[in-house]
PDB file of C-alpha atoms in Angstrom:
ATOM      1  CA  MET A   1      59.186   9.462  -6.312  1.00 35.00           C
ATOM      2  CA  ALA A   2      60.581   6.934  -3.882  1.00 38.00           C
ATOM      3  CA  GLU A   3      61.393   8.505  -0.556  1.00 43.00           C
ATOM      4  CA  GLY A   4      64.937   8.346   0.724  1.00 46.00           C
ATOM      5  CA  GLN A   5      64.821   6.045   3.782  1.00 57.00           C
ATOM      6  CA  GLU A   6      68.537   5.877   4.609  1.00 79.00           C
ATOM      7  CA  VAL A   7      71.505   8.210   4.701  1.00 86.00           C
ATOM      8  CA  GLN A   8      73.389   8.151   1.395  1.00 86.00           C
ATOM      9  CA  PHE A   9      77.098   8.787   0.878  1.00 91.00           C
ATOM     10  CA  ILE A  10      77.878   9.825  -2.690  1.00 91.00           C
ATOM     11  CA  GLU A  11      81.365  10.276  -4.081  1.00 92.00           C
ATOM     12  CA  VAL A  12      81.631  13.151  -6.562  1.00 90.00           C
ATOM     13  CA  SER A  13      82.879  12.095  -9.994  1.00 86.00           C
ATOM     14  CA  GLU A  14      85.158  14.169 -12.190  1.00 82.00           C
ATOM     15  CA  SER A  15      82.234  15.072 -14.479  1.00 77.00           C
ATOM     16  CA  GLN A  16      80.288  16.441 -11.492  1.00 83.00           C
ATOM     17  CA  ALA A  17      83.154  18.600 -10.184  1.00 86.00           C
ATOM     18  CA  GLY A  18      82.467  22.335 -10.145  1.00 87.00           C
ATOM     19  CA  GLN A  19      78.726  21.894  -9.681  1.00 86.00           C
ATOM     20  CA  ARG A  20      77.014  23.757  -6.843  1.00 90.00           C
ATOM     21  CA  ILE A  21      75.856  21.492  -4.023  1.00 93.00           C
ATOM     22  CA  ASP A  22      72.239  22.720  -4.291  1.00 90.00           C
ATOM     23  CA  ASN A  23      72.070  21.822  -7.995  1.00 85.00           C
ATOM     24  CA  PHE A  24      73.765  18.484  -7.302  1.00 88.00           C
ATOM     25  CA  LEU A  25      71.117  17.678  -4.676  1.00 89.00           C
ATOM     26  CA  ARG A  26      68.240  18.747  -6.940  1.00 80.00           C
ATOM     27  CA  THR A  27      69.441  16.235  -9.522  1.00 76.00           C
ATOM     28  CA  ARG A  28      69.919  13.461  -6.949  1.00 78.00           C
ATOM     29  CA  LEU A  29      66.798  14.130  -4.867  1.00 79.00           C
ATOM     30  CA  LYS A  30      64.218  14.117  -7.619  1.00 67.00           C
ATOM     31  CA  GLY A  31      60.992  15.557  -6.242  1.00 66.00           C
ATOM     32  CA  ALA A  32      62.577  17.649  -3.494  1.00 76.00           C
ATOM     33  CA  PRO A  33      61.605  21.348  -3.728  1.00 76.00           C
ATOM     34  CA  LYS A  34      64.359  23.971  -3.603  1.00 79.00           C
ATOM     35  CA  SER A  35      63.154  25.253  -0.221  1.00 80.00           C
ATOM     36  CA  LEU A  36      63.675  21.819   1.347  1.00 85.00           C
ATOM     37  CA  ILE A  37      67.127  21.433  -0.179  1.00 88.00           C
ATOM     38  CA  TYR A  38      68.242  24.828   1.150  1.00 89.00           C
ATOM     39  CA  ARG A  39      66.853  23.942   4.576  1.00 88.00           C
ATOM     40  CA  ILE A  40      68.696  20.636   4.930  1.00 92.00           C
ATOM     41  CA  VAL A  41      71.932  22.319   3.788  1.00 93.00           C
ATOM     42  CA  ARG A  42      71.454  25.208   6.225  1.00 91.00           C
ATOM     43  CA  LYS A  43      70.776  22.830   9.123  1.00 91.00           C
ATOM     44  CA  GLY A  44      73.937  20.840   8.394  1.00 92.00           C
ATOM     45  CA  GLU A  45      72.081  17.664   7.445  1.00 92.00           C
ATOM     46  CA  VAL A  46      74.017  17.677   4.177  1.00 94.00           C
ATOM     47  CA  ARG A  47      77.781  17.431   4.681  1.00 94.00           C
ATOM     48  CA  VAL A  48      80.774  17.271   2.383  1.00 95.00           C
ATOM     49  CA  ASN A  49      83.791  15.365   3.719  1.00 95.00           C
ATOM     50  CA  LYS A  50      82.043  15.408   7.125  1.00 93.00           C
ATOM     51  CA  LYS A  51      81.939  19.212   7.178  1.00 94.00           C
ATOM     52  CA  ARG A  52      79.038  21.657   6.976  1.00 94.00           C
ATOM     53  CA  ILE A  53      78.860  23.641   3.747  1.00 94.00           C
ATOM     54  CA  LYS A  54      76.777  26.445   2.251  1.00 92.00           C
ATOM     55  CA  ALA A  55      74.337  26.097  -0.653  1.00 89.00           C
ATOM     56  CA  ASP A  56      76.773  27.767  -3.065  1.00 90.00           C
ATOM     57  CA  TYR A  57      79.637  25.348  -2.286  1.00 94.00           C
ATOM     58  CA  ARG A  58      81.160  23.980  -5.489  1.00 93.00           C
ATOM     59  CA  LEU A  59      81.947  20.285  -5.436  1.00 92.00           C
ATOM     60  CA  GLN A  60      85.386  18.880  -6.157  1.00 92.00           C
ATOM     61  CA  SER A  61      86.235  15.503  -7.637  1.00 90.00           C
ATOM     62  CA  GLY A  62      86.483  12.924  -4.838  1.00 93.00           C
ATOM     63  CA  ASP A  63      84.290  14.840  -2.361  1.00 94.00           C
ATOM     64  CA  LEU A  64      82.101  12.583  -0.234  1.00 94.00           C
ATOM     65  CA  VAL A  65      78.579  14.005   0.110  1.00 95.00           C
ATOM     66  CA  ARG A  66      76.298  12.957   2.956  1.00 93.00           C
ATOM     67  CA  VAL A  67      72.636  13.102   1.898  1.00 91.00           C
ATOM     68  CA  PRO A  68      70.008  12.643   4.653  1.00 88.00           C
ATOM     69  CA  PRO A  69      66.817  10.579   4.235  1.00 82.00           C
ATOM     70  CA  LEU A  70      63.841  12.630   3.046  1.00 75.00           C
ATOM     71  CA  ARG A  71      60.133  12.140   3.557  1.00 64.00           C
ATOM     72  CA  LEU A  72      58.179  14.196   1.056  1.00 58.00           C
ATOM     73  CA  THR A  73      54.471  14.855   1.365  1.00 50.00           C
ATOM     74  CA  PRO A  74      52.515  14.862  -1.913  1.00 47.00           C
ATOM     75  CA  GLU A  75      51.996  18.607  -1.464  1.00 45.00           C
ATOM     76  CA  SER A  76      55.703  19.397  -1.177  1.00 46.00           C
ATOM     77  CA  ALA A  77      57.126  17.050  -3.796  1.00 47.00           C
ATOM     78  CA  VAL A  78      58.002  18.135  -7.284  1.00 52.00           C
ATOM     79  CA  LYS A  79      55.483  16.504  -9.601  1.00 65.00           C
ATOM     80  CA  GLU A  80      56.488  13.370 -11.459  1.00 76.00           C
ATOM     81  CA  ALA A  81      56.549  13.881 -15.219  1.00 80.00           C
ATOM     82  CA  SER A  82      53.585  12.218 -16.902  1.00 84.00           C
ATOM     83  CA  GLU A  83      54.184   9.564 -19.525  1.00 87.00           C
ATOM     84  CA  GLY A  84      52.907  11.984 -22.166  1.00 89.00           C
ATOM     85  CA  LEU A  85      55.381  14.689 -21.111  1.00 89.00           C
ATOM     86  CA  ARG A  86      58.231  12.197 -20.935  1.00 88.00           C
ATOM     87  CA  ASN A  87      57.513  10.991 -24.463  1.00 90.00           C
ATOM     88  CA  LEU A  88      57.135  14.550 -25.753  1.00 92.00           C
ATOM     89  CA  LEU A  89      60.492  15.662 -24.340  1.00 92.00           C
ATOM     90  CA  ALA A  90      62.292  12.485 -25.368  1.00 90.00           C
ATOM     91  CA  GLY A  91      61.139  13.088 -28.945  1.00 92.00           C
ATOM     92  CA  SER A  92      61.939  16.810 -28.912  1.00 95.00           C
ATOM     93  CA  VAL A  93      65.739  16.659 -28.811  1.00 96.00           C
ATOM     94  CA  LEU A  94      66.954  18.402 -31.978  1.00 97.00           C
ATOM     95  CA  VAL A  95      70.708  17.788 -31.750  1.00 97.00           C
ATOM     96  CA  GLU A  96      73.000  16.431 -29.033  1.00 97.00           C
ATOM     97  CA  SER A  97      76.678  15.962 -28.236  1.00 97.00           C
ATOM     98  CA  PRO A  98      78.505  14.550 -25.187  1.00 95.00           C
ATOM     99  CA  ASP A  99      78.583  18.119 -23.788  1.00 96.00           C
ATOM    100  CA  TRP A 100      75.204  19.654 -24.628  1.00 97.00           C
ATOM    101  CA  LEU A 101      71.776  19.128 -26.113  1.00 97.00           C
ATOM    102  CA  VAL A 102      69.242  21.368 -27.858  1.00 98.00           C
ATOM    103  CA  ILE A 103      65.556  20.643 -27.345  1.00 97.00           C
ATOM    104  CA  ASN A 104      62.480  22.010 -29.116  1.00 97.00           C
ATOM    105  CA  LYS A 105      60.707  23.369 -26.048  1.00 97.00           C
ATOM    106  CA  PRO A 106      56.913  23.062 -26.197  1.00 94.00           C
ATOM    107  CA  SER A 107      54.790  26.165 -25.619  1.00 94.00           C
ATOM    108  CA  GLY A 108      53.048  26.272 -22.225  1.00 91.00           C
ATOM    109  CA  LEU A 109      55.841  24.513 -20.321  1.00 92.00           C
ATOM    110  CA  ALA A 110      57.943  26.619 -17.940  1.00 90.00           C
ATOM    111  CA  VAL A 111      61.677  25.968 -18.178  1.00 91.00           C
ATOM    112  CA  HIS A 112      61.832  25.303 -14.419  1.00 82.00           C
ATOM    113  CA  GLY A 113      59.463  24.803 -11.496  1.00 72.00           C
ATOM    114  CA  GLY A 114      58.720  27.388  -8.817  1.00 63.00           C
ATOM    115  CA  SER A 115      56.073  30.008  -7.944  1.00 56.00           C
ATOM    116  CA  GLY A 116      53.300  27.417  -7.990  1.00 56.00           C
ATOM    117  CA  VAL A 117      54.722  25.486 -10.963  1.00 59.00           C
ATOM    118  CA  LYS A 118      55.247  21.942  -9.693  1.00 66.00           C
ATOM    119  CA  ILE A 119      57.354  20.801 -12.620  1.00 80.00           C
ATOM    120  CA  GLY A 120      59.236  22.537 -15.398  1.00 86.00           C
ATOM    121  CA  LEU A 121      61.175  21.361 -18.421  1.00 92.00           C
ATOM    122  CA  ILE A 122      64.477  20.963 -16.570  1.00 90.00           C
ATOM    123  CA  GLU A 123      62.940  18.860 -13.768  1.00 87.00           C
ATOM    124  CA  ALA A 124      61.039  16.699 -16.257  1.00 90.00           C
ATOM    125  CA  LEU A 125      64.047  16.250 -18.533  1.00 91.00           C
ATOM    126  CA  ARG A 126      66.200  15.158 -15.579  1.00 88.00           C
ATOM    127  CA  GLN A 127      63.618  12.441 -14.964  1.00 86.00           C
ATOM    128  CA  VAL A 128      63.677  11.412 -18.627  1.00 89.00           C
ATOM    129  CA  ARG A 129      67.480  11.475 -18.885  1.00 90.00           C
ATOM    130  CA  GLU A 130      68.470   9.519 -15.813  1.00 84.00           C
ATOM    131  CA  ASP A 131      71.673   8.569 -17.646  1.00 87.00           C
ATOM    132  CA  LEU A 132      73.002  12.100 -17.048  1.00 87.00           C
ATOM    133  CA  ASP A 133      74.634  13.140 -13.766  1.00 82.00           C
ATOM    134  CA  PHE A 134      74.550  16.807 -14.791  1.00 87.00           C
ATOM    135  CA  LEU A 135      71.953  18.761 -16.765  1.00 90.00           C
ATOM    136  CA  GLU A 136      71.563  22.538 -16.540  1.00 91.00           C
ATOM    137  CA  LEU A 137      69.881  25.274 -18.568  1.00 94.00           C
ATOM    138  CA  VAL A 138      72.267  27.504 -20.524  1.00 96.00           C
ATOM    139  CA  HIS A 139      69.539  30.103 -21.156  1.00 95.00           C
ATOM    140  CA  ARG A 140      65.773  30.404 -20.777  1.00 93.00           C
ATOM    141  CA  LEU A 141      62.655  30.834 -22.865  1.00 95.00           C
ATOM    142  CA  ASP A 142      59.347  32.308 -21.723  1.00 92.00           C
ATOM    143  CA  ARG A 143      56.765  29.732 -20.709  1.00 92.00           C
ATOM    144  CA  ASP A 144      54.596  30.470 -23.762  1.00 94.00           C
ATOM    145  CA  THR A 145      57.512  30.520 -26.242  1.00 96.00           C
ATOM    146  CA  SER A 146      58.481  27.378 -28.144  1.00 97.00           C
ATOM    147  CA  GLY A 147      61.663  26.413 -29.947  1.00 97.00           C
ATOM    148  CA  CYS A 148      65.411  25.984 -29.497  1.00 98.00           C
ATOM    149  CA  LEU A 149      66.581  25.669 -25.886  1.00 98.00           C
ATOM    150  CA  LEU A 150      70.192  24.776 -25.028  1.00 98.00           C
ATOM    151  CA  LEU A 151      71.244  22.682 -22.026  1.00 97.00           C
ATOM    152  CA  ALA A 152      74.714  21.709 -20.802  1.00 96.00           C
ATOM    153  CA  LYS A 153      75.620  18.140 -19.802  1.00 93.00           C
ATOM    154  CA  ASN A 154      78.693  19.017 -17.716  1.00 91.00           C
ATOM    155  CA  ARG A 155      80.086  21.952 -15.767  1.00 87.00           C
ATOM    156  CA  THR A 156      82.877  22.761 -18.238  1.00 92.00           C
ATOM    157  CA  ALA A 157      80.396  23.012 -21.115  1.00 95.00           C
ATOM    158  CA  LEU A 158      78.053  25.179 -19.025  1.00 93.00           C
ATOM    159  CA  LEU A 159      80.803  27.685 -18.244  1.00 93.00           C
ATOM    160  CA  SER A 160      81.956  27.767 -21.870  1.00 96.00           C
ATOM    161  CA  LEU A 161      78.441  28.278 -23.238  1.00 97.00           C
ATOM    162  CA  ASN A 162      77.612  30.923 -20.622  1.00 95.00           C
ATOM    163  CA  ALA A 163      80.780  32.792 -21.628  1.00 96.00           C
ATOM    164  CA  ALA A 164      79.791  32.579 -25.303  1.00 96.00           C
ATOM    165  CA  MET A 165      76.405  34.043 -24.471  1.00 94.00           C
ATOM    166  CA  LYS A 166      77.908  36.940 -22.477  1.00 92.00           C
ATOM    167  CA  GLU A 167      80.381  37.646 -25.282  1.00 93.00           C
ATOM    168  CA  ARG A 168      77.503  37.636 -27.817  1.00 92.00           C
ATOM    169  CA  ARG A 169      78.891  34.662 -29.716  1.00 95.00           C
ATOM    170  CA  MET A 170      75.494  32.969 -29.470  1.00 96.00           C
ATOM    171  CA  GLU A 171      72.870  33.942 -32.056  1.00 96.00           C
ATOM    172  CA  LYS A 172      69.143  33.416 -31.478  1.00 97.00           C
ATOM    173  CA  LYS A 173      66.528  34.064 -34.166  1.00 98.00           C
ATOM    174  CA  TYR A 174      62.792  33.942 -33.526  1.00 98.00           C
ATOM    175  CA  LEU A 175      59.693  33.902 -35.701  1.00 98.00           C
ATOM    176  CA  ALA A 176      56.740  36.001 -34.568  1.00 98.00           C
ATOM    177  CA  LEU A 177      53.374  36.869 -36.071  1.00 98.00           C
ATOM    178  CA  VAL A 178      52.472  40.466 -35.291  1.00 97.00           C
ATOM    179  CA  GLN A 179      49.441  42.647 -35.680  1.00 96.00           C
ATOM    180  CA  GLY A 180      49.324  44.981 -38.698  1.00 95.00           C
ATOM    181  CA  ARG A 181      51.845  45.753 -41.425  1.00 95.00           C
ATOM    182  CA  TRP A 182      55.387  46.002 -40.067  1.00 95.00           C
ATOM    183  CA  PRO A 183      57.346  48.673 -42.003  1.00 93.00           C
ATOM    184  CA  ALA A 184      60.044  47.029 -44.115  1.00 86.00           C
ATOM    185  CA  ARG A 185      62.485  49.801 -43.201  1.00 88.00           C
ATOM    186  CA  ARG A 186      62.007  49.363 -39.452  1.00 89.00           C
ATOM    187  CA  ASP A 187      64.743  46.826 -38.790  1.00 93.00           C
ATOM    188  CA  TYR A 188      65.808  47.842 -35.308  1.00 90.00           C
ATOM    189  CA  VAL A 189      64.136  48.732 -31.995  1.00 95.00           C
ATOM    190  CA  SER A 190      66.113  50.224 -29.128  1.00 95.00           C
ATOM    191  CA  ALA A 191      64.120  50.998 -25.983  1.00 95.00           C
ATOM    192  CA  ARG A 192      65.110  50.665 -22.333  1.00 95.00           C
ATOM    193  CA  LEU A 193      63.142  48.029 -20.437  1.00 96.00           C
ATOM    194  CA  ASP A 194      62.213  47.927 -16.769  1.00 94.00           C
ATOM    195  CA  ARG A 195      60.685  45.060 -14.787  1.00 91.00           C
ATOM    196  CA  TYR A 196      57.824  45.823 -12.396  1.00 90.00           C
ATOM    197  CA  ASP A 197      55.274  44.067 -10.198  1.00 85.00           C
ATOM    198  CA  ALA A 198      51.913  43.913 -11.986  1.00 79.00           C
ATOM    199  CA  GLY A 199      50.119  42.564  -8.900  1.00 75.00           C
ATOM    200  CA  ASN A 200      49.421  39.032  -7.642  1.00 71.00           C
ATOM    201  CA  GLY A 201      53.159  38.416  -7.758  1.00 69.00           C
ATOM    202  CA  GLU A 202      53.236  38.682 -11.555  1.00 78.00           C
ATOM    203  CA  ARG A 203      56.302  40.346 -13.039  1.00 83.00           C
ATOM    204  CA  ARG A 204      56.000  42.314 -16.254  1.00 91.00           C
ATOM    205  CA  VAL A 205      58.201  44.583 -18.348  1.00 94.00           C
ATOM    206  CA  ARG A 206      57.635  48.074 -19.722  1.00 95.00           C
ATOM    207  CA  VAL A 207      59.520  50.651 -21.744  1.00 95.00           C
ATOM    208  CA  ASP A 208      61.046  53.106 -19.266  1.00 94.00           C
ATOM    209  CA  ASP A 209      63.917  55.565 -19.596  1.00 94.00           C
ATOM    210  CA  ALA A 210      65.187  54.327 -16.221  1.00 93.00           C
ATOM    211  CA  GLY A 211      65.300  50.713 -17.426  1.00 94.00           C
ATOM    212  CA  LYS A 212      68.122  48.638 -18.877  1.00 95.00           C
ATOM    213  CA  VAL A 213      69.443  49.206 -22.391  1.00 95.00           C
ATOM    214  CA  SER A 214      67.645  46.751 -24.702  1.00 96.00           C
ATOM    215  CA  ARG A 215      67.960  46.236 -28.462  1.00 96.00           C
ATOM    216  CA  THR A 216      66.247  43.922 -30.929  1.00 97.00           C
ATOM    217  CA  ARG A 217      66.770  43.496 -34.678  1.00 97.00           C
ATOM    218  CA  PHE A 218      63.681  42.820 -36.781  1.00 97.00           C
ATOM    219  CA  ALA A 219      63.237  41.699 -40.401  1.00 97.00           C
ATOM    220  CA  VAL A 220      60.027  41.178 -42.367  1.00 97.00           C
ATOM    221  CA  ARG A 221      59.701  37.572 -43.537  1.00 96.00           C
ATOM    222  CA  GLU A 222      56.208  37.765 -45.033  1.00 96.00           C
ATOM    223  CA  THR A 223      53.600  40.522 -45.274  1.00 95.00           C
ATOM    224  CA  LEU A 224      50.075  39.114 -45.032  1.00 95.00           C
ATOM    225  CA  PRO A 225      46.656  40.805 -45.362  1.00 90.00           C
ATOM    226  CA  ARG A 226      46.295  41.899 -41.723  1.00 93.00           C
ATOM    227  CA  VAL A 227      49.423  40.594 -39.994  1.00 97.00           C
ATOM    228  CA  THR A 228      53.170  40.320 -40.599  1.00 97.00           C
ATOM    229  CA  LEU A 229      55.481  37.368 -40.088  1.00 98.00           C
ATOM    230  CA  ILE A 230      58.720  38.791 -38.740  1.00 97.00           C
ATOM    231  CA  GLU A 231      62.111  37.497 -37.693  1.00 97.00           C
ATOM    232  CA  ALA A 232      63.429  38.879 -34.411  1.00 97.00           C
ATOM    233  CA  GLU A 233      66.987  38.705 -33.139  1.00 97.00           C
ATOM    234  CA  PRO A 234      67.547  39.990 -29.589  1.00 96.00           C
ATOM    235  CA  VAL A 235      70.868  41.814 -29.256  1.00 94.00           C
ATOM    236  CA  THR A 236      70.407  41.984 -25.488  1.00 93.00           C
ATOM    237  CA  GLY A 237      68.656  39.327 -23.393  1.00 90.00           C
ATOM    238  CA  ARG A 238      65.980  41.039 -21.304  1.00 92.00           C
ATOM    239  CA  THR A 239      62.829  39.366 -20.024  1.00 92.00           C
ATOM    240  CA  HIS A 240      59.968  39.518 -22.591  1.00 95.00           C
ATOM    241  CA  GLN A 241      62.183  41.723 -24.770  1.00 96.00           C
ATOM    242  CA  ILE A 242      60.820  40.777 -28.208  1.00 97.00           C
ATOM    243  CA  ARG A 243      57.226  40.982 -27.015  1.00 97.00           C
ATOM    244  CA  VAL A 244      57.599  44.413 -25.409  1.00 97.00           C
ATOM    245  CA  HIS A 245      59.690  45.889 -28.228  1.00 97.00           C
ATOM    246  CA  ALA A 246      57.171  44.720 -30.847  1.00 97.00           C
ATOM    247  CA  ALA A 247      54.266  46.169 -28.852  1.00 97.00           C
ATOM    248  CA  HIS A 248      56.228  49.414 -28.381  1.00 96.00           C
ATOM    249  CA  ALA A 249      56.623  49.610 -32.164  1.00 96.00           C
ATOM    250  CA  GLY A 250      52.828  49.354 -32.510  1.00 95.00           C
ATOM    251  CA  HIS A 251      52.749  45.730 -33.663  1.00 97.00           C
ATOM    252  CA  ALA A 252      51.992  43.448 -30.719  1.00 97.00           C
ATOM    253  CA  LEU A 253      52.489  39.701 -31.084  1.00 97.00           C
ATOM    254  CA  LEU A 254      49.363  37.667 -31.705  1.00 97.00           C
ATOM    255  CA  GLY A 255      48.360  35.475 -28.779  1.00 96.00           C
ATOM    256  CA  ASP A 256      50.185  37.705 -26.279  1.00 96.00           C
ATOM    257  CA  ASP A 257      47.985  37.880 -23.166  1.00 92.00           C
ATOM    258  CA  LYS A 258      50.377  40.267 -21.394  1.00 93.00           C
ATOM    259  CA  TYR A 259      51.292  42.899 -23.981  1.00 95.00           C
ATOM    260  CA  GLY A 260      48.721  42.375 -26.740  1.00 94.00           C
ATOM    261  CA  THR A 261      45.663  44.425 -27.714  1.00 94.00           C
ATOM    262  CA  PRO A 262      41.927  43.587 -27.812  1.00 94.00           C
ATOM    263  CA  GLU A 263      42.062  43.785 -31.623  1.00 93.00           C
ATOM    264  CA  GLY A 264      45.010  41.404 -31.630  1.00 93.00           C
ATOM    265  CA  GLU A 265      43.066  38.995 -29.437  1.00 94.00           C
ATOM    266  CA  ARG A 266      40.188  38.991 -31.946  1.00 94.00           C
ATOM    267  CA  MET A 267      42.603  38.411 -34.813  1.00 94.00           C
ATOM    268  CA  ALA A 268      44.248  35.514 -32.977  1.00 95.00           C
ATOM    269  CA  ARG A 269      40.868  33.883 -32.315  1.00 94.00           C
ATOM    270  CA  GLY A 270      39.983  34.299 -35.976  1.00 94.00           C
ATOM    271  CA  LEU A 271      43.142  32.401 -36.929  1.00 95.00           C
ATOM    272  CA  GLY A 272      42.417  29.641 -34.411  1.00 95.00           C
ATOM    273  CA  LEU A 273      45.516  30.652 -32.462  1.00 95.00           C
ATOM    274  CA  ASP A 274      45.365  29.692 -28.774  1.00 93.00           C
ATOM    275  CA  ARG A 275      49.004  30.392 -27.846  1.00 95.00           C
ATOM    276  CA  LEU A 276      51.649  33.075 -28.210  1.00 97.00           C
ATOM    277  CA  PHE A 277      53.046  33.156 -31.745  1.00 98.00           C
ATOM    278  CA  LEU A 278      56.708  33.367 -30.775  1.00 98.00           C
ATOM    279  CA  HIS A 279      59.078  30.571 -31.732  1.00 98.00           C
ATOM    280  CA  ALA A 280      62.849  30.278 -31.272  1.00 98.00           C
ATOM    281  CA  LEU A 281      63.562  29.132 -34.823  1.00 98.00           C
ATOM    282  CA  THR A 282      67.370  28.860 -34.853  1.00 98.00           C
ATOM    283  CA  LEU A 283      70.177  28.860 -32.320  1.00 98.00           C
ATOM    284  CA  THR A 284      73.834  29.177 -33.301  1.00 98.00           C
ATOM    285  CA  PHE A 285      76.611  28.690 -30.741  1.00 98.00           C
ATOM    286  CA  PRO A 286      80.291  27.655 -30.585  1.00 98.00           C
ATOM    287  CA  ASP A 287      80.900  24.055 -29.568  1.00 97.00           C
ATOM    288  CA  PRO A 288      82.757  24.103 -26.208  1.00 96.00           C
ATOM    289  CA  LYS A 289      85.433  21.672 -27.419  1.00 95.00           C
ATOM    290  CA  SER A 290      85.997  22.394 -31.106  1.00 95.00           C
ATOM    291  CA  GLY A 291      84.976  26.053 -31.141  1.00 95.00           C
ATOM    292  CA  ARG A 292      83.111  25.433 -34.391  1.00 96.00           C
ATOM    293  CA  ASP A 293      79.662  26.940 -34.821  1.00 97.00           C
ATOM    294  CA  VAL A 294      76.706  24.619 -34.302  1.00 97.00           C
ATOM    295  CA  GLN A 295      73.310  25.624 -35.674  1.00 97.00           C
ATOM    296  CA  ALA A 296      70.092  24.038 -34.432  1.00 98.00           C
ATOM    297  CA  ARG A 297      66.726  24.647 -36.074  1.00 98.00           C
ATOM    298  CA  ALA A 298      63.323  23.901 -34.521  1.00 98.00           C
ATOM    299  CA  PRO A 299      60.350  23.339 -36.852  1.00 96.00           C
ATOM    300  CA  LEU A 300      57.125  25.235 -36.175  1.00 95.00           C
ATOM    301  CA  GLU A 301      54.485  23.214 -34.389  1.00 92.00           C
ATOM    302  CA  ALA A 302      51.331  22.362 -36.329  1.00 93.00           C
ATOM    303  CA  SER A 303      49.124  24.979 -34.587  1.00 94.00           C
ATOM    304  CA  LEU A 304      51.417  27.802 -35.740  1.00 97.00           C
ATOM    305  CA  GLU A 305      51.591  26.454 -39.294  1.00 96.00           C
ATOM    306  CA  ARG A 306      47.764  26.306 -39.426  1.00 96.00           C
ATOM    307  CA  ALA A 307      47.464  29.887 -38.132  1.00 96.00           C
ATOM    308  CA  LEU A 308      49.907  31.064 -40.802  1.00 96.00           C
ATOM    309  CA  GLU A 309      47.926  29.350 -43.568  1.00 95.00           C
ATOM    310  CA  ARG A 310      44.704  30.962 -42.358  1.00 95.00           C
ATOM    311  CA  ALA A 311      46.439  34.370 -42.229  1.00 95.00           C
ATOM    312  CA  ARG A 312      47.620  33.953 -45.826  1.00 93.00           C
ATOM    313  CA  HIS A 313      44.071  33.366 -47.012  1.00 90.00           C
ATOM    314  CA  ALA A 314      42.367  35.984 -44.831  1.00 81.00           C
ATOM    315  CA  SER A 315      40.533  38.770 -46.648  1.00 66.00           C
TER     316      SER A 315
END
């Protein structure tokens, strides 16, 4: 990333209005870590209309933003997206409108940087889509999960889509391959979930009566010799919800290094599976302008298709 050598004065456009100043700066100062952005705001180096502001200040059309020059060391800078990652993301957009886009997120890529992750999908996609002044995640997927991920291209769309999600007008359906034979009549799991510190700063989730109400619908898609292909639809949106609910039901997801079993690990290796078999297959949401439902569908990646074929022919 080229370092900023001079003070910049940026006038806020109508499409950027309503955006928080910290998110605005993260888009403009590609490579700057969040900690640095918060520091320059706190110290008053960033000003809006010549006045100091806080990191949660929401920009208005016509605001004049003063951005100081930055000198980033290689250790502090957000990593530049590699050419391979740029090409992968550019070719992974499933459907797009002037207000939003849906991307088929690859497994193994965090949705955002932080906690030792130098670059996530949102940072890389902002580098790929330099034509966009605004790009924000509407929801998240676990790092190891692939499939449909929705992003907003302006503040109005973000607010509308967030409201749709809170009002449960957004439907997400996942495919998962689980250990054992899932009972056809077990179509619902309701178990409270609680987040806890598993050590080394890692956060995990467990079933706990003191946790938050969590519900997931399940449906059997295909019963195979030793595993079951299921469809999962989270009613609530808790961290790792599908993974923990499936494990709680006695059918852990294959390739799950957090909530799986030793037997499941052996089965995954036997199928040549080197990732979590959890894929956000479809996403349905109301378009912010028309209100009509949009459905996006993300095809399974080749490694998951191969694992399924091996499972079908396993003895």
